[in-house]
Amino acid sequence: MNPDDPLLKILACPLDKGPLHLLSPAEPLVPEEALYNPRLRRRYPIVDGVPQLLPSSGEQVPEDEHEQLLKQISP
C-alpha cells in the first residue's frame, strides 16, 4: 500500500471509526507495513497488501513506542 492510495482516505479504525495512518517499514520502529490509530494507540497489520481491520487483529502499542510513532506521522 502506498501513501497516495485513495483507499487510505476511506479506511477507518473498527473501534472508533476515525482515520488511520500508514506506517511504512522504512520508518524506525516499524518492522512491517501497518495502519495506526494514534487516538487508541492501536496498530493494525497489512498482510499481503490487505489491511486486517478486525478489532481482534489490532495490537496495543506501548506508551514509549506511541510517542515515537507520533513524531514520525506528524508533518
CSV table of N, CA and C in Angstrom, one decimal:
chain,number,residue,atom,x,y,z
A,1,MET,N,0.9,-1.2,0.0
A,1,MET,CA,0.0,0.0,0.0
A,1,MET,C,0.9,1.2,0.0
A,2,ASN,N,0.6,2.2,-0.8
A,2,ASN,CA,1.4,3.4,-0.8
A,2,ASN,C,0.6,4.6,-0.2
A,3,PRO,N,1.3,5.6,0.2
A,3,PRO,CA,0.6,6.8,0.9
A,3,PRO,C,-0.4,7.5,0.0
A,4,ASP,N,-0.3,7.4,-1.3
A,4,ASP,CA,-1.2,8.1,-2.2
A,4,ASP,C,-2.4,7.2,-2.5
A,5,ASP,N,-2.5,6.1,-2.0
A,5,ASP,CA,-3.6,5.1,-2.3
A,5,ASP,C,-4.9,5.8,-1.8
A,6,PRO,N,-5.9,5.9,-2.7
A,6,PRO,CA,-7.2,6.5,-2.3
A,6,PRO,C,-8.0,5.7,-1.3
A,7,LEU,N,-7.6,4.4,-1.2
A,7,LEU,CA,-8.2,3.6,-0.2
A,7,LEU,C,-8.0,4.1,1.3
A,8,LEU,N,-6.8,4.7,1.4
A,8,LEU,CA,-6.4,5.2,2.8
A,8,LEU,C,-7.4,6.3,3.3
A,9,LYS,N,-8.0,7.0,2.4
A,9,LYS,CA,-8.9,8.1,2.8
A,9,LYS,C,-10.2,7.5,3.3
A,10,ILE,N,-10.6,6.3,2.9
A,10,ILE,CA,-11.9,5.7,3.4
A,10,ILE,C,-11.7,4.7,4.5
A,11,LEU,N,-10.5,4.2,4.7
A,11,LEU,CA,-10.3,3.2,5.8
A,11,LEU,C,-10.4,3.8,7.1
A,12,ALA,N,-11.0,3.1,8.1
A,12,ALA,CA,-11.2,3.7,9.4
A,12,ALA,C,-11.0,2.6,10.4
A,13,CYS,N,-10.6,3.0,11.6
A,13,CYS,CA,-10.4,2.1,12.7
A,13,CYS,C,-11.8,1.4,13.0
A,14,PRO,N,-11.8,0.1,13.2
A,14,PRO,CA,-13.0,-0.6,13.5
A,14,PRO,C,-13.6,-0.2,14.9
A,15,LEU,N,-12.8,0.4,15.8
A,15,LEU,CA,-13.2,0.7,17.1
A,15,LEU,C,-13.8,2.1,17.3
A,16,ASP,N,-13.1,3.1,16.8
A,16,ASP,CA,-13.6,4.5,17.0
A,16,ASP,C,-14.0,5.1,15.7
A,17,LYS,N,-13.9,4.4,14.6
A,17,LYS,CA,-14.3,4.8,13.2
A,17,LYS,C,-13.5,6.1,12.7
A,18,GLY,N,-12.4,6.4,13.4
A,18,GLY,CA,-11.6,7.5,13.0
A,18,GLY,C,-10.5,7.1,11.9
A,19,PRO,N,-9.8,8.1,11.4
A,19,PRO,CA,-8.8,7.9,10.3
A,19,PRO,C,-7.6,7.1,10.9
A,20,LEU,N,-6.9,6.4,10.0
A,20,LEU,CA,-5.7,5.7,10.3
A,20,LEU,C,-4.5,6.2,9.5
A,21,HIS,N,-3.3,6.0,10.1
A,21,HIS,CA,-2.1,6.5,9.4
A,21,HIS,C,-1.3,5.3,8.9
A,22,LEU,N,-0.8,5.4,7.7
A,22,LEU,CA,0.0,4.3,7.2
A,22,LEU,C,1.4,4.3,7.8
A,23,LEU,N,1.8,3.2,8.3
A,23,LEU,CA,3.2,3.1,8.8
A,23,LEU,C,4.0,2.2,7.8
A,24,SER,N,5.1,2.7,7.4
A,24,SER,CA,5.9,2.0,6.4
A,24,SER,C,7.1,1.3,7.1
A,25,PRO,N,7.6,0.2,6.6
A,25,PRO,CA,8.7,-0.5,7.2
A,25,PRO,C,10.0,0.4,7.0
A,26,ALA,N,10.0,1.4,6.2
A,26,ALA,CA,11.2,2.3,6.0
A,26,ALA,C,11.4,3.1,7.3
A,27,GLU,N,10.3,3.3,8.1
A,27,GLU,CA,10.4,4.1,9.3
A,27,GLU,C,11.0,3.3,10.4
A,28,PRO,N,11.7,4.0,11.3
A,28,PRO,CA,12.2,3.3,12.5
A,28,PRO,C,11.0,2.7,13.4
A,29,LEU,N,11.2,1.7,14.0
A,29,LEU,CA,10.2,1.0,14.9
A,29,LEU,C,9.1,0.3,14.1
A,30,VAL,N,9.1,0.3,12.8
A,30,VAL,CA,8.1,-0.3,12.0
A,30,VAL,C,8.6,-1.5,11.3
A,31,PRO,N,8.5,-2.7,11.9
A,31,PRO,CA,9.0,-3.9,11.2
A,31,PRO,C,8.2,-4.4,10.0
A,32,GLU,N,7.0,-4.0,9.9
A,32,GLU,CA,6.1,-4.4,8.8
A,32,GLU,C,5.1,-3.3,8.5
A,33,GLU,N,4.6,-3.3,7.3
A,33,GLU,CA,3.6,-2.3,7.0
A,33,GLU,C,2.3,-2.5,7.9
A,34,ALA,N,1.8,-1.3,8.3
A,34,ALA,CA,0.6,-1.4,9.2
A,34,ALA,C,-0.1,-0.1,9.1
A,35,LEU,N,-1.3,-0.1,9.7
A,35,LEU,CA,-2.1,1.1,9.8
A,35,LEU,C,-2.2,1.4,11.3
A,36,TYR,N,-2.1,2.7,11.7
A,36,TYR,CA,-2.0,3.1,13.1
A,36,TYR,C,-3.1,4.1,13.5
A,37,ASN,N,-3.7,3.8,14.6
A,37,ASN,CA,-4.7,4.7,15.2
A,37,ASN,C,-4.0,5.4,16.4
A,38,PRO,N,-3.6,6.6,16.3
A,38,PRO,CA,-2.9,7.2,17.5
A,38,PRO,C,-3.8,7.6,18.6
A,39,ARG,N,-5.1,7.7,18.4
A,39,ARG,CA,-6.1,8.0,19.4
A,39,ARG,C,-6.2,6.9,20.4
A,40,LEU,N,-6.2,5.7,19.9
A,40,LEU,CA,-6.4,4.5,20.8
A,40,LEU,C,-5.1,3.7,20.9
A,41,ARG,N,-4.0,4.2,20.3
A,41,ARG,CA,-2.7,3.6,20.3
A,41,ARG,C,-2.8,2.1,19.9
A,42,ARG,N,-3.5,1.9,18.7
A,42,ARG,CA,-3.6,0.6,18.2
A,42,ARG,C,-3.0,0.5,16.8
A,43,ARG,N,-2.3,-0.6,16.5
A,43,ARG,CA,-1.7,-0.9,15.2
A,43,ARG,C,-2.4,-2.1,14.6
A,44,TYR,N,-2.8,-1.9,13.3
A,44,TYR,CA,-3.4,-3.0,12.5
A,44,TYR,C,-2.5,-3.4,11.4
A,45,PRO,N,-2.2,-4.7,11.3
A,45,PRO,CA,-1.2,-5.2,10.3
A,45,PRO,C,-1.8,-5.1,8.9
A,46,ILE,N,-0.9,-5.0,7.9
A,46,ILE,CA,-1.3,-5.2,6.5
A,46,ILE,C,-0.6,-6.4,6.0
A,47,VAL,N,-1.4,-7.4,5.6
A,47,VAL,CA,-0.9,-8.7,5.2
A,47,VAL,C,-1.1,-8.9,3.7
A,48,ASP,N,0.0,-9.1,3.0
A,48,ASP,CA,-0.1,-9.3,1.5
A,48,ASP,C,-0.9,-8.2,0.9
A,49,GLY,N,-0.8,-6.9,1.4
A,49,GLY,CA,-1.4,-5.8,0.8
A,49,GLY,C,-2.9,-5.6,1.3
A,50,VAL,N,-3.3,-6.4,2.2
A,50,VAL,CA,-4.7,-6.3,2.7
A,50,VAL,C,-4.7,-5.9,4.1
A,51,PRO,N,-5.3,-4.7,4.5
A,51,PRO,CA,-5.4,-4.3,5.9
A,51,PRO,C,-6.3,-5.2,6.7
A,52,GLN,N,-5.8,-5.6,7.8
A,52,GLN,CA,-6.5,-6.5,8.7
A,52,GLN,C,-7.2,-5.6,9.8
A,53,LEU,N,-8.4,-5.2,9.5
A,53,LEU,CA,-9.1,-4.3,10.3
A,53,LEU,C,-10.2,-4.8,11.2
A,54,LEU,N,-10.0,-6.0,11.7
A,54,LEU,CA,-10.9,-6.6,12.7
A,54,LEU,C,-10.4,-6.1,14.1
A,55,PRO,N,-11.3,-5.8,15.0
A,55,PRO,CA,-10.8,-5.3,16.3
A,55,PRO,C,-9.8,-6.3,16.9
A,56,SER,N,-10.0,-7.6,16.7
A,56,SER,CA,-9.1,-8.6,17.3
A,56,SER,C,-7.7,-8.6,16.7
A,57,SER,N,-7.6,-8.1,15.5
A,57,SER,CA,-6.3,-8.1,14.8
A,57,SER,C,-5.4,-6.9,15.2
A,58,GLY,N,-6.0,-5.9,15.8
A,58,GLY,CA,-5.2,-4.8,16.2
A,58,GLY,C,-4.4,-5.1,17.5
A,59,GLU,N,-3.2,-4.4,17.6
A,59,GLU,CA,-2.4,-4.6,18.9
A,59,GLU,C,-2.2,-3.3,19.5
A,60,GLN,N,-2.2,-3.3,20.8
A,60,GLN,CA,-1.9,-2.1,21.6
A,60,GLN,C,-0.5,-1.8,21.5
A,61,VAL,N,-0.1,-0.5,21.4
A,61,VAL,CA,1.2,0.0,21.3
A,61,VAL,C,1.6,0.6,22.6
A,62,PRO,N,2.8,0.2,23.1
A,62,PRO,CA,3.3,0.8,24.4
A,62,PRO,C,3.5,2.3,24.3
A,63,GLU,N,3.4,3.0,25.5
A,63,GLU,CA,3.5,4.4,25.5
A,63,GLU,C,4.7,5.0,24.9
A,64,ASP,N,5.9,4.4,25.1
A,64,ASP,CA,7.2,4.9,24.5
A,64,ASP,C,7.2,4.8,23.0
A,65,GLU,N,6.7,3.7,22.5
A,65,GLU,CA,6.6,3.5,21.1
A,65,GLU,C,5.6,4.4,20.4
A,66,HIS,N,4.5,4.6,21.1
A,66,HIS,CA,3.4,5.6,20.7
A,66,HIS,C,4.0,7.0,20.5
A,67,GLU,N,4.8,7.4,21.4
A,67,GLU,CA,5.4,8.8,21.4
A,67,GLU,C,6.3,8.9,20.1
A,68,GLN,N,7.1,7.9,19.9
A,68,GLN,CA,8.0,7.9,18.7
A,68,GLN,C,7.2,7.8,17.4
A,69,LEU,N,6.1,7.0,17.4
A,69,LEU,CA,5.3,7.0,16.2
A,69,LEU,C,4.6,8.3,15.9
A,70,LEU,N,4.2,9.0,16.9
A,70,LEU,CA,3.6,10.3,16.8
A,70,LEU,C,4.5,11.3,16.1
A,71,LYS,N,5.8,11.2,16.4
A,71,LYS,CA,6.8,12.1,15.8
A,71,LYS,C,7.0,11.7,14.3
A,72,GLN,N,6.8,10.5,14.0
A,72,GLN,CA,7.0,10.0,12.6
A,72,GLN,C,5.8,10.4,11.7
A,73,ILE,N,4.6,10.4,12.3
A,73,ILE,CA,3.4,10.6,11.5
A,73,ILE,C,3.0,12.1,11.4
A,74,SER,N,3.6,12.9,12.3
A,74,SER,CA,3.3,14.3,12.3
A,74,SER,C,4.0,15.0,11.2
A,75,PRO,N,3.4,15.9,10.5
A,75,PRO,CA,4.1,16.6,9.4
A,75,PRO,C,5.1,17.6,9.9
